[in-house]
Every structure is written in structure tokens, then in C-alpha cells.
mmCIF file of C-alpha atoms and ligand atoms in Angstrom:
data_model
loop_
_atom_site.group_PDB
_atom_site.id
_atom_site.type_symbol
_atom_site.label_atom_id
_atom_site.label_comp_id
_atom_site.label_asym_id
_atom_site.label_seq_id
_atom_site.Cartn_x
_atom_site.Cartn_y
_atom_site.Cartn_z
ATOM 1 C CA UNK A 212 0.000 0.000 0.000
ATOM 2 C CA UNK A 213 1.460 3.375 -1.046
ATOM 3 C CA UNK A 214 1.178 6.390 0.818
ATOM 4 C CA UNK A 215 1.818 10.047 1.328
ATOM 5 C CA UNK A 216 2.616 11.542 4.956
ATOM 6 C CA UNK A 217 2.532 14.667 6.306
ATOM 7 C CA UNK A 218 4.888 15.781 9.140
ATOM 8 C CA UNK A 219 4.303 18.467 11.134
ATOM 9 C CA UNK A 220 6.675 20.559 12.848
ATOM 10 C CA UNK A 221 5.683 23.759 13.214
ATOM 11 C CA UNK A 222 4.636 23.860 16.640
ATOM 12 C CA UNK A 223 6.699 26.121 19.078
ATOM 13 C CA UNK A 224 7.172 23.125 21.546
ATOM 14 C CA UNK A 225 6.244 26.004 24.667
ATOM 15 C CA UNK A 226 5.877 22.821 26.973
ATOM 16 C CA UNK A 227 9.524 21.529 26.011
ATOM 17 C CA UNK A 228 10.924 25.092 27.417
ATOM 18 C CA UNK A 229 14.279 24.511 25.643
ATOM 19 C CA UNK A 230 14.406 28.034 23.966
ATOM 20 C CA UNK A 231 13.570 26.578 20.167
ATOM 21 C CA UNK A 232 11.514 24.548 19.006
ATOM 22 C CA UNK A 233 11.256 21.151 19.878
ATOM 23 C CA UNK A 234 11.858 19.592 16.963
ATOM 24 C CA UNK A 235 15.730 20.719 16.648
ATOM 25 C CA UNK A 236 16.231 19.381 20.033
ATOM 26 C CA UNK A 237 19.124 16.593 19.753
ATOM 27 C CA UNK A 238 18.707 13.029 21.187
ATOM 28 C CA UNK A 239 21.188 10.913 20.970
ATOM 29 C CA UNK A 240 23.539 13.547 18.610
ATOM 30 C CA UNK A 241 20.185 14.268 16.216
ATOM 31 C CA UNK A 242 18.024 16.417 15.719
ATOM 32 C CA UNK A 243 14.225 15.398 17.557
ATOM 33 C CA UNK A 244 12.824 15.630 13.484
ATOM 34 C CA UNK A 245 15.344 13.399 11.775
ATOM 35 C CA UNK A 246 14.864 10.659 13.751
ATOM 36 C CA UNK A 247 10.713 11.372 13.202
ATOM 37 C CA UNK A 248 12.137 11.891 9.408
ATOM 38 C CA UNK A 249 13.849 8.659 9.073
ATOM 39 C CA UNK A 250 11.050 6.087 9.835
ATOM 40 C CA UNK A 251 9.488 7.281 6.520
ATOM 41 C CA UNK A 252 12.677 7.624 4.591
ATOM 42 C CA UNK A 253 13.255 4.183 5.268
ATOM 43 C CA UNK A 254 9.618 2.827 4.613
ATOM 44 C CA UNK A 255 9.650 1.848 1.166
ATOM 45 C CA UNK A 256 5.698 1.950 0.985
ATOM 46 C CA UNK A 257 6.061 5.656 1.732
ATOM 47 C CA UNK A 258 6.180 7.612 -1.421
ATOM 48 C CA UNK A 259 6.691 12.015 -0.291
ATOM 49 C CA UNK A 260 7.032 13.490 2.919
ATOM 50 C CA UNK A 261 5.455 17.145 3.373
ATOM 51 C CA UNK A 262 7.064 18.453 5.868
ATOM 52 C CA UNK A 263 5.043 21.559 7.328
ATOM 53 C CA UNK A 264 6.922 24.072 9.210
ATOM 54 C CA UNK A 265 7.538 27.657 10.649
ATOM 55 C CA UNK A 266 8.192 29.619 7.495
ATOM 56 C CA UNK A 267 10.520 31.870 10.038
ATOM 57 C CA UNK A 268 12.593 28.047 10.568
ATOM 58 C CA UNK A 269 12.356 27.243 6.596
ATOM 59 C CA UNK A 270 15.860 28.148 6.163
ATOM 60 C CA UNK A 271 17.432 26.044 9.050
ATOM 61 C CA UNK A 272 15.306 23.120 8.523
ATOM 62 C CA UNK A 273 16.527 22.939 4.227
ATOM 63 C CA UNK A 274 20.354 23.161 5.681
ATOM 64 C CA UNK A 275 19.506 20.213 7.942
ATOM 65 C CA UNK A 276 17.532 18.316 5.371
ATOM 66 C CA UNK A 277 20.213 18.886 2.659
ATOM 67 C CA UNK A 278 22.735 17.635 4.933
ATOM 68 C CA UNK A 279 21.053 13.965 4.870
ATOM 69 C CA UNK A 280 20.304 14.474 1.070
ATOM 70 C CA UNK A 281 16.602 13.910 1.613
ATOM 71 C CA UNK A 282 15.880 16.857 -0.001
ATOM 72 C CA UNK A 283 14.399 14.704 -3.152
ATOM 73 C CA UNK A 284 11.599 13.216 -0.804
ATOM 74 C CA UNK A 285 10.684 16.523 1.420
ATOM 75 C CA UNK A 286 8.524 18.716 0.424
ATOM 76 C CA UNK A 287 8.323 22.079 2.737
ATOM 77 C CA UNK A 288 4.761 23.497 3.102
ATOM 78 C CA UNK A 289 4.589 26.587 5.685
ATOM 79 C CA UNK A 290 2.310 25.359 8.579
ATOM 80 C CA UNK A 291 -0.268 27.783 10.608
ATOM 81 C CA UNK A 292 -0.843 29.008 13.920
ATOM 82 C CA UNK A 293 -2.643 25.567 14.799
ATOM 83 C CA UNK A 294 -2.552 22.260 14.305
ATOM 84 C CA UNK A 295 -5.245 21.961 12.878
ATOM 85 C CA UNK A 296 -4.329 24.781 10.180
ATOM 86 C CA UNK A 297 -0.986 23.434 9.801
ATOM 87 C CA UNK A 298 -2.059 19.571 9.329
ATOM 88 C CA UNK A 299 -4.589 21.365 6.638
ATOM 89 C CA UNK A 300 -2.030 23.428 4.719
ATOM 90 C CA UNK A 301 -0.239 20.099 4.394
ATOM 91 C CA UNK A 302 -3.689 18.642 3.004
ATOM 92 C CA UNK A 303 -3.568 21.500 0.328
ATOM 93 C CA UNK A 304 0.032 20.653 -0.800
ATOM 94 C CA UNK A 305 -0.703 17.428 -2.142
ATOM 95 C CA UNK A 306 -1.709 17.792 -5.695
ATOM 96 C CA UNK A 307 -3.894 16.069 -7.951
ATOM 97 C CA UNK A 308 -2.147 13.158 -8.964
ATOM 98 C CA UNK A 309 -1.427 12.243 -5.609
ATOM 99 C CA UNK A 310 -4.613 12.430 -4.254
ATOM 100 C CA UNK A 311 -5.980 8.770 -4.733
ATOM 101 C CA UNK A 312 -2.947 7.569 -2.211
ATOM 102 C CA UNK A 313 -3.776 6.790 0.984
ATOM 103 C CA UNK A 314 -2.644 10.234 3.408
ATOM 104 C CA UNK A 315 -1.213 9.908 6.773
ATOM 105 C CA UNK A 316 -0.668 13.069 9.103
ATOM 106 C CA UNK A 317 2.042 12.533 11.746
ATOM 107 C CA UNK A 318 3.380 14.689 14.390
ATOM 108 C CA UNK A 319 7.255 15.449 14.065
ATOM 109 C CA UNK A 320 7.327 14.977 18.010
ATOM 110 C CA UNK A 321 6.661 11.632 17.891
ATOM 111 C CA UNK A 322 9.835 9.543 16.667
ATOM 112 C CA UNK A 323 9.291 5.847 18.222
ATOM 113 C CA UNK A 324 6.388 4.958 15.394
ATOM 114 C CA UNK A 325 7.444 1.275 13.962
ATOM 115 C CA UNK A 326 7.617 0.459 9.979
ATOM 116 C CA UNK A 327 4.942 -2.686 10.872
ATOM 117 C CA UNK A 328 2.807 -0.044 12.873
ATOM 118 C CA UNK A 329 2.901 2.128 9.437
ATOM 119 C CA UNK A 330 1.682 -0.789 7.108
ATOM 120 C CA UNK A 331 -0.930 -1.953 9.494
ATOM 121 C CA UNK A 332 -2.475 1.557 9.066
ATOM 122 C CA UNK A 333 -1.789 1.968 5.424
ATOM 123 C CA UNK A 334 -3.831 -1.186 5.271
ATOM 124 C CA UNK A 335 -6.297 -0.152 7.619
ATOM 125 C CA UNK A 336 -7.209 3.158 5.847
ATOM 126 C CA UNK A 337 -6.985 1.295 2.462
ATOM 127 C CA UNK A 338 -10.268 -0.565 4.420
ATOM 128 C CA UNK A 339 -12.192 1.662 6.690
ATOM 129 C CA UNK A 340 -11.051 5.434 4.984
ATOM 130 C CA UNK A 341 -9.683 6.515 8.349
ATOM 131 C CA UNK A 342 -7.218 4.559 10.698
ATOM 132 C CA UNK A 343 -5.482 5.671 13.839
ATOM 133 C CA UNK A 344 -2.802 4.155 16.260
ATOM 134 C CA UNK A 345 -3.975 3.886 19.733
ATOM 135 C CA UNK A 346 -3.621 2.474 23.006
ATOM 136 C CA UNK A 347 -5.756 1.227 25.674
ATOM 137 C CA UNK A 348 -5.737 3.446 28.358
ATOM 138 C CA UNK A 349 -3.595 2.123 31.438
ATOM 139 C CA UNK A 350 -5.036 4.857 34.108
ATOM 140 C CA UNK A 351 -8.675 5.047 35.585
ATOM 141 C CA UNK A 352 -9.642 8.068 34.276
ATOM 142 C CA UNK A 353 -12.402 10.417 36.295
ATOM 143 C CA UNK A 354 -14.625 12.846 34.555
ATOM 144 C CA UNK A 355 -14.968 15.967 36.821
ATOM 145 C CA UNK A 356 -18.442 18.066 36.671
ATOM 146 C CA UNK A 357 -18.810 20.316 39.787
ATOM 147 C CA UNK A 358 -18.180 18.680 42.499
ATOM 148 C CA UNK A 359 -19.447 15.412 40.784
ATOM 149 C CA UNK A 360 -16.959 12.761 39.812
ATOM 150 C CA UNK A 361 -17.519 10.039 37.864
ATOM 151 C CA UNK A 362 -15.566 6.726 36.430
ATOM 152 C CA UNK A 363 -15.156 5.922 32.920
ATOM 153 C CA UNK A 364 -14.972 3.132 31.910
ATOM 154 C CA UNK A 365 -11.741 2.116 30.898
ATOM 155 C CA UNK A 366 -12.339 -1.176 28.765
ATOM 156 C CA UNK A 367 -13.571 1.539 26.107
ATOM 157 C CA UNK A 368 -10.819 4.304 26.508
ATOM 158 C CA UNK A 369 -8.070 4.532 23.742
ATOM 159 C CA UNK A 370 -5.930 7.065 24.066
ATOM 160 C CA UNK A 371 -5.195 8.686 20.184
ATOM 161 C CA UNK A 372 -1.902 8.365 18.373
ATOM 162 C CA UNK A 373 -0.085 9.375 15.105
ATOM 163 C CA UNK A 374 0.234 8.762 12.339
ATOM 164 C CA UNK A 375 -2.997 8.613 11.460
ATOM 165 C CA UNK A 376 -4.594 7.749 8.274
ATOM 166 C CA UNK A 377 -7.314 8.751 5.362
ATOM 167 C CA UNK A 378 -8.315 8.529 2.360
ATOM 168 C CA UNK A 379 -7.491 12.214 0.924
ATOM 169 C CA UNK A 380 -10.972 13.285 -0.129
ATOM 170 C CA UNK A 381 -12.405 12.160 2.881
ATOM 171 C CA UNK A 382 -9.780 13.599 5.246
ATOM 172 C CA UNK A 383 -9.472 16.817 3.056
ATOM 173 C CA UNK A 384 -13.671 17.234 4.091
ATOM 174 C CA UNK A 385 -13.200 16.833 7.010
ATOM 175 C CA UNK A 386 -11.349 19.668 7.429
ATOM 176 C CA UNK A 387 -13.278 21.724 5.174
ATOM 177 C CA UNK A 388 -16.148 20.745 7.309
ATOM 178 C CA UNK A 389 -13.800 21.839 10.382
ATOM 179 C CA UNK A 390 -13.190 25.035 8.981
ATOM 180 C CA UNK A 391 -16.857 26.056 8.235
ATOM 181 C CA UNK A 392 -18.338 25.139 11.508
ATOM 182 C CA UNK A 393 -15.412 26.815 13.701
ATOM 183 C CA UNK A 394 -14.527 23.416 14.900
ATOM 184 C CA UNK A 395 -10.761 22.759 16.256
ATOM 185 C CA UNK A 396 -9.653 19.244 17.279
ATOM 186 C CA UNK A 397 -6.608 18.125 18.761
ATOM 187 C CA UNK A 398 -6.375 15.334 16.299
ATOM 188 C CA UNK A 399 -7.447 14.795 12.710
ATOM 189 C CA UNK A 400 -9.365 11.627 13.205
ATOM 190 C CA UNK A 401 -11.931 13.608 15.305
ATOM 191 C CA UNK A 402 -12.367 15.848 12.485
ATOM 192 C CA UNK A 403 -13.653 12.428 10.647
ATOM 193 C CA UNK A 404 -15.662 11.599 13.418
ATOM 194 C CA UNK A 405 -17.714 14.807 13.622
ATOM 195 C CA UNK A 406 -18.910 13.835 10.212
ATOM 196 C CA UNK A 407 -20.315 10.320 11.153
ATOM 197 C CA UNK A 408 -17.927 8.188 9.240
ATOM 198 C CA UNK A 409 -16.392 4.903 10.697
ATOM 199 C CA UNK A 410 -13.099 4.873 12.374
ATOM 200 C CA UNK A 411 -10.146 1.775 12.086
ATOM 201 C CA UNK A 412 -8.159 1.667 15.542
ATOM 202 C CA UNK A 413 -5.201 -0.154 15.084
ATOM 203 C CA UNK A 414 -3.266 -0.831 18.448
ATOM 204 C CA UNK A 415 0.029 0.684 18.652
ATOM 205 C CA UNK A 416 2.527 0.323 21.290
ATOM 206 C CA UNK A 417 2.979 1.952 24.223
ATOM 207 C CA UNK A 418 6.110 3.495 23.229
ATOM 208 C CA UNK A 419 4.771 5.295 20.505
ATOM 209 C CA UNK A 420 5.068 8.811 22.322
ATOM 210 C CA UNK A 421 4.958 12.517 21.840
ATOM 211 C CA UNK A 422 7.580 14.461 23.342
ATOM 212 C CA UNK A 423 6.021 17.382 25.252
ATOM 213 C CA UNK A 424 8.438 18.044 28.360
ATOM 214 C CA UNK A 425 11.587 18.143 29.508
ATOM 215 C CA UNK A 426 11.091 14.540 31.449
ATOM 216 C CA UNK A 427 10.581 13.435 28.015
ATOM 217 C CA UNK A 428 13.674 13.516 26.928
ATOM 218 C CA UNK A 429 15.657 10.479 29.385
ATOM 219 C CA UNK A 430 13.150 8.676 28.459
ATOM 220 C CA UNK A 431 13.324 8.711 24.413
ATOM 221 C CA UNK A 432 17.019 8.614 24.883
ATOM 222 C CA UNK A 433 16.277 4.903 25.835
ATOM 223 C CA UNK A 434 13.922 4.290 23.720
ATOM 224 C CA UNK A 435 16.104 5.002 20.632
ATOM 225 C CA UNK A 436 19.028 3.046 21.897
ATOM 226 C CA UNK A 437 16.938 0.355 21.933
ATOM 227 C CA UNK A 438 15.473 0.542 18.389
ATOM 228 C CA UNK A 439 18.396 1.204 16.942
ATOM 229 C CA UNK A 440 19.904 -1.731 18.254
ATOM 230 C CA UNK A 441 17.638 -3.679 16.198
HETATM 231 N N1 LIG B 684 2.336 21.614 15.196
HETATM 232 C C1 LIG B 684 2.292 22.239 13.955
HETATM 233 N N2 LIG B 684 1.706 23.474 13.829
HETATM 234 C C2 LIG B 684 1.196 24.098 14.907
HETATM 235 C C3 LIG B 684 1.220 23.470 16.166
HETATM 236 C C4 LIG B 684 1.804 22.220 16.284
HETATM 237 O O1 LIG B 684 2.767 21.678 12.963
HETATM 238 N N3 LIG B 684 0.664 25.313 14.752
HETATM 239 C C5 LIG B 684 3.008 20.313 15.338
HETATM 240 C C6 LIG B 684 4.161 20.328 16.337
HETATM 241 O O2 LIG B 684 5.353 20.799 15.717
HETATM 242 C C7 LIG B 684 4.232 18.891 16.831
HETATM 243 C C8 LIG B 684 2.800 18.368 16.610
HETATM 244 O O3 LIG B 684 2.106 19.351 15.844
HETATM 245 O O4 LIG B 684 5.130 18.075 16.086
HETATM 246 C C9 LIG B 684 2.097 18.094 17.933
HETATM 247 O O5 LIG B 684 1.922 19.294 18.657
HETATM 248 P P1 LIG B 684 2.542 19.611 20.095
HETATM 249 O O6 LIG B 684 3.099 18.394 20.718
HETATM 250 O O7 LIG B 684 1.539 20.425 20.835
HETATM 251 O O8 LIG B 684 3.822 20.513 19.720
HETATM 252 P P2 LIG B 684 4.010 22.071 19.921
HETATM 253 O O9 LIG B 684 2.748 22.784 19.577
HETATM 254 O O10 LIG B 684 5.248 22.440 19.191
HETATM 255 O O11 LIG B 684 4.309 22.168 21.490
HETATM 256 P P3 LIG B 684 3.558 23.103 22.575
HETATM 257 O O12 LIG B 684 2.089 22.829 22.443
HETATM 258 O O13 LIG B 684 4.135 22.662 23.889
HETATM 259 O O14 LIG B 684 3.923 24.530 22.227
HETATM 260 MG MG1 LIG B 685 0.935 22.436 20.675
#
């Protein structure tokens, strides 16, 4: 299954408080978004990568992409002020001839994704239109109201992932959709979901996370020493 993805990076990584943005942030001597970079480099099924970023960073970010000769498989697209806006001006990159490919949108901050993880939701959205990695959640998570406090229950809880995966038209509605009724997600999938379409969850693994803070960091260190032991 062949595939497009879109990485973002344009984020300011405010949580991460290292004075730049997160993604330029080394772990284990490089940069936070060639590591994310890499897993689709090396995925054969994978076919661009728009990578959507500050236009203010456009400059560092070619230097750095240059210098690993991906520059044939990166395309830059300048991102927005949110998410949302960014994963959508990635959406609007992709031209016409692309368009029947499956589209995955993936968050640079996340580096640990697996090459099986990516075909199982290439496949998955191939299926179903829309795919996302997700775990069951591990906590007992309360829902607050008032002074009122309730359980969930967690045998239904999944907590949301990237990449995650569409059919372009579908996905590129969605956000239309978004857009016209002042919606803004934190994820693309619930974008789909606000229309009423079905939605594939393919478990991921735990270690599939975002870095967000500082206490992030030890523990990604690890996590790459291991995988790149493999
Ligand atoms: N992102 C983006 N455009 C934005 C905001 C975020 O492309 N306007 C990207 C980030 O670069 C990141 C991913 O979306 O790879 C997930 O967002 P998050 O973890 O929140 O990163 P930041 O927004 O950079 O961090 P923070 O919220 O702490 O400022
Ligand atoms: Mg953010």
C-alpha cells in the first residue's frame, strides 16, 4: 500500500521550554525531526514526505535536510498558527495526482512509530477510509463536573496516536467541514468523526510517544538506543 505523509513541525514546543523549538532538540547527537524523518525515509511503501513548518525556521530546517540528502523526498509546506491549520495546509500541498494515495498526518514529536505499525495503518485506511494508532488506556480516568466525579470506563478508553490515516478526499472534508463550523480538534481523526464516518483503531505500542516536556527527553534517549539496536 502506497502512501503520502505529512509531518508536522511547526509547533513552538512552549511545553519543552528549551528556547527553540522542539523539533531541533538533539537526542542521541540528532536532531528530535530526523529521527521522526527517518522512519518514513526508510519505509519503502512511503512515497513524499510534506514536511510543514515555521516559514521563520524554513531556512534552518533545508540546511539540515540537505545535509542527509533527503531533499528529493521533502517537500516544505509553511504550517499555521494551529494544528489543525498546519495539518490542513499540508492537506492543500498534495496535488492532484497524488490524491488517490492513501494520506497519513504525523506529528514530528513523535519519533518511536514502527515500519509494521505504518503498514498496518496503510492497510487499515486502504479498508475503513480513516485509521489511527492507539492504546488502551492504562489509568482510571475520572470525569470531573462540579463537584461530581464520575468513572469511565476504561475497557472503552483509547488514548489517540499518530500517524494517522485517510483517504485524501475524505480527510481533506473533514477539514473543510472543520473550517466552516469553527470546529478545532486536537487530532485529525476527530475531524472524521464529527462527520459520522467509521473509524479503524489499530493498536500501537505503548512506546509510541509525543515528546512534550523536559522529562521526556531520558526517556526517548532509551527508547532510541533500543530501536536502533535492532
Ligand atoms: N504543530 C504544527 N503546527 C502548529 C502546532 C503544532 O505543525 N501550529 C506540530 C508540532 O510541531 C508537533 C505536533 O504538531 O510536532 C504536535 O503538537 P505539540 O506536541 O503540541 O507541539 P508544539 O505545539 O510544538 O508544542 P507546545 O504545544 O508545547 O507549544
Ligand atoms: Mg501544541
Amino acid at each position: 500500500v502506497k502512501y503520502n505523509v505529512i509531518v508536522l513541525a511547526a509547533g513552538q514546543g512552549k511545553r519543552m521550554n528549551a528556547g527553540k523549538n522542539k523539533q531541533f532538540i538533539e537526542l542521541l547527537n540528532e536532531p528530535l525531526i530526523i529521527h521522526t524523518l527517518k522512519k518514513f525515509i526508510k519505509d519503502s511503501w512511503c512515497q513524499n514526505i510534506y514536511l510543514v513548518i515555521n516559514p521563520n525556521e524554513q531556512e534552518q530546517m533545508e540546511e539540515l535536510i540537505v545535509s542527509y540528502q533527503w531533499q528529493d523526498q521533502i517537500i516544505f509546506v509553511h504550517g499555521g498558527r494551529e494544528r489543525q491549520e498546519s495539518g490542513y495546509q499540508g492537506l492543500l500541498a498534495i496535488n492532484e495526482e497524488q490524491q488517490d494515495m492513501i494520506v497519513m498526518i504525523h506529528d514530528g514529536a513523535r519519533p518511536f512509530v514502527e515500519e509494521s505499525q505504518l503498514h498496518e495503518l496503510a492497510q487499515a485506511a486502504k479498508g475503513k477510509k480513516a485509521a489511527l494508532l492507539a492504546v488502551p488506556v492504562t489509568d482510571t480516568i475520572k470525569r470531573k463536573n462540579g463537584d461530581k466525579i464520575e468513572t469511565l470506563d476504561r475497557s472503552t478508553l483509547w488514548a489517540a496516536q499518530t500517524p494517522q490515516a485517510f483517504n485524501y478526499p475524505l480527510i481533506k472534508k473533514a477539514h473543510e467541514q472543520a473550517i466552516a463550523s469553527e470546529y478545532l480538534g486536537t487530532d485529525d481523526v476527530s475531524l472524521v468523526e464529527a462527520l459520522g464516518e467509521p473509524v479503524d483503531i489499530v493498536q500501537g505500542t505503548y512506546q509510541n510517544v509525543k515528546l512534550t516536556t523536559q522529562e521526556d527527553i531520558v526517556r526517548a534517549e532509551m527508547i532510541l538506543e533500543r530501536q536502533e539496536e535492532k
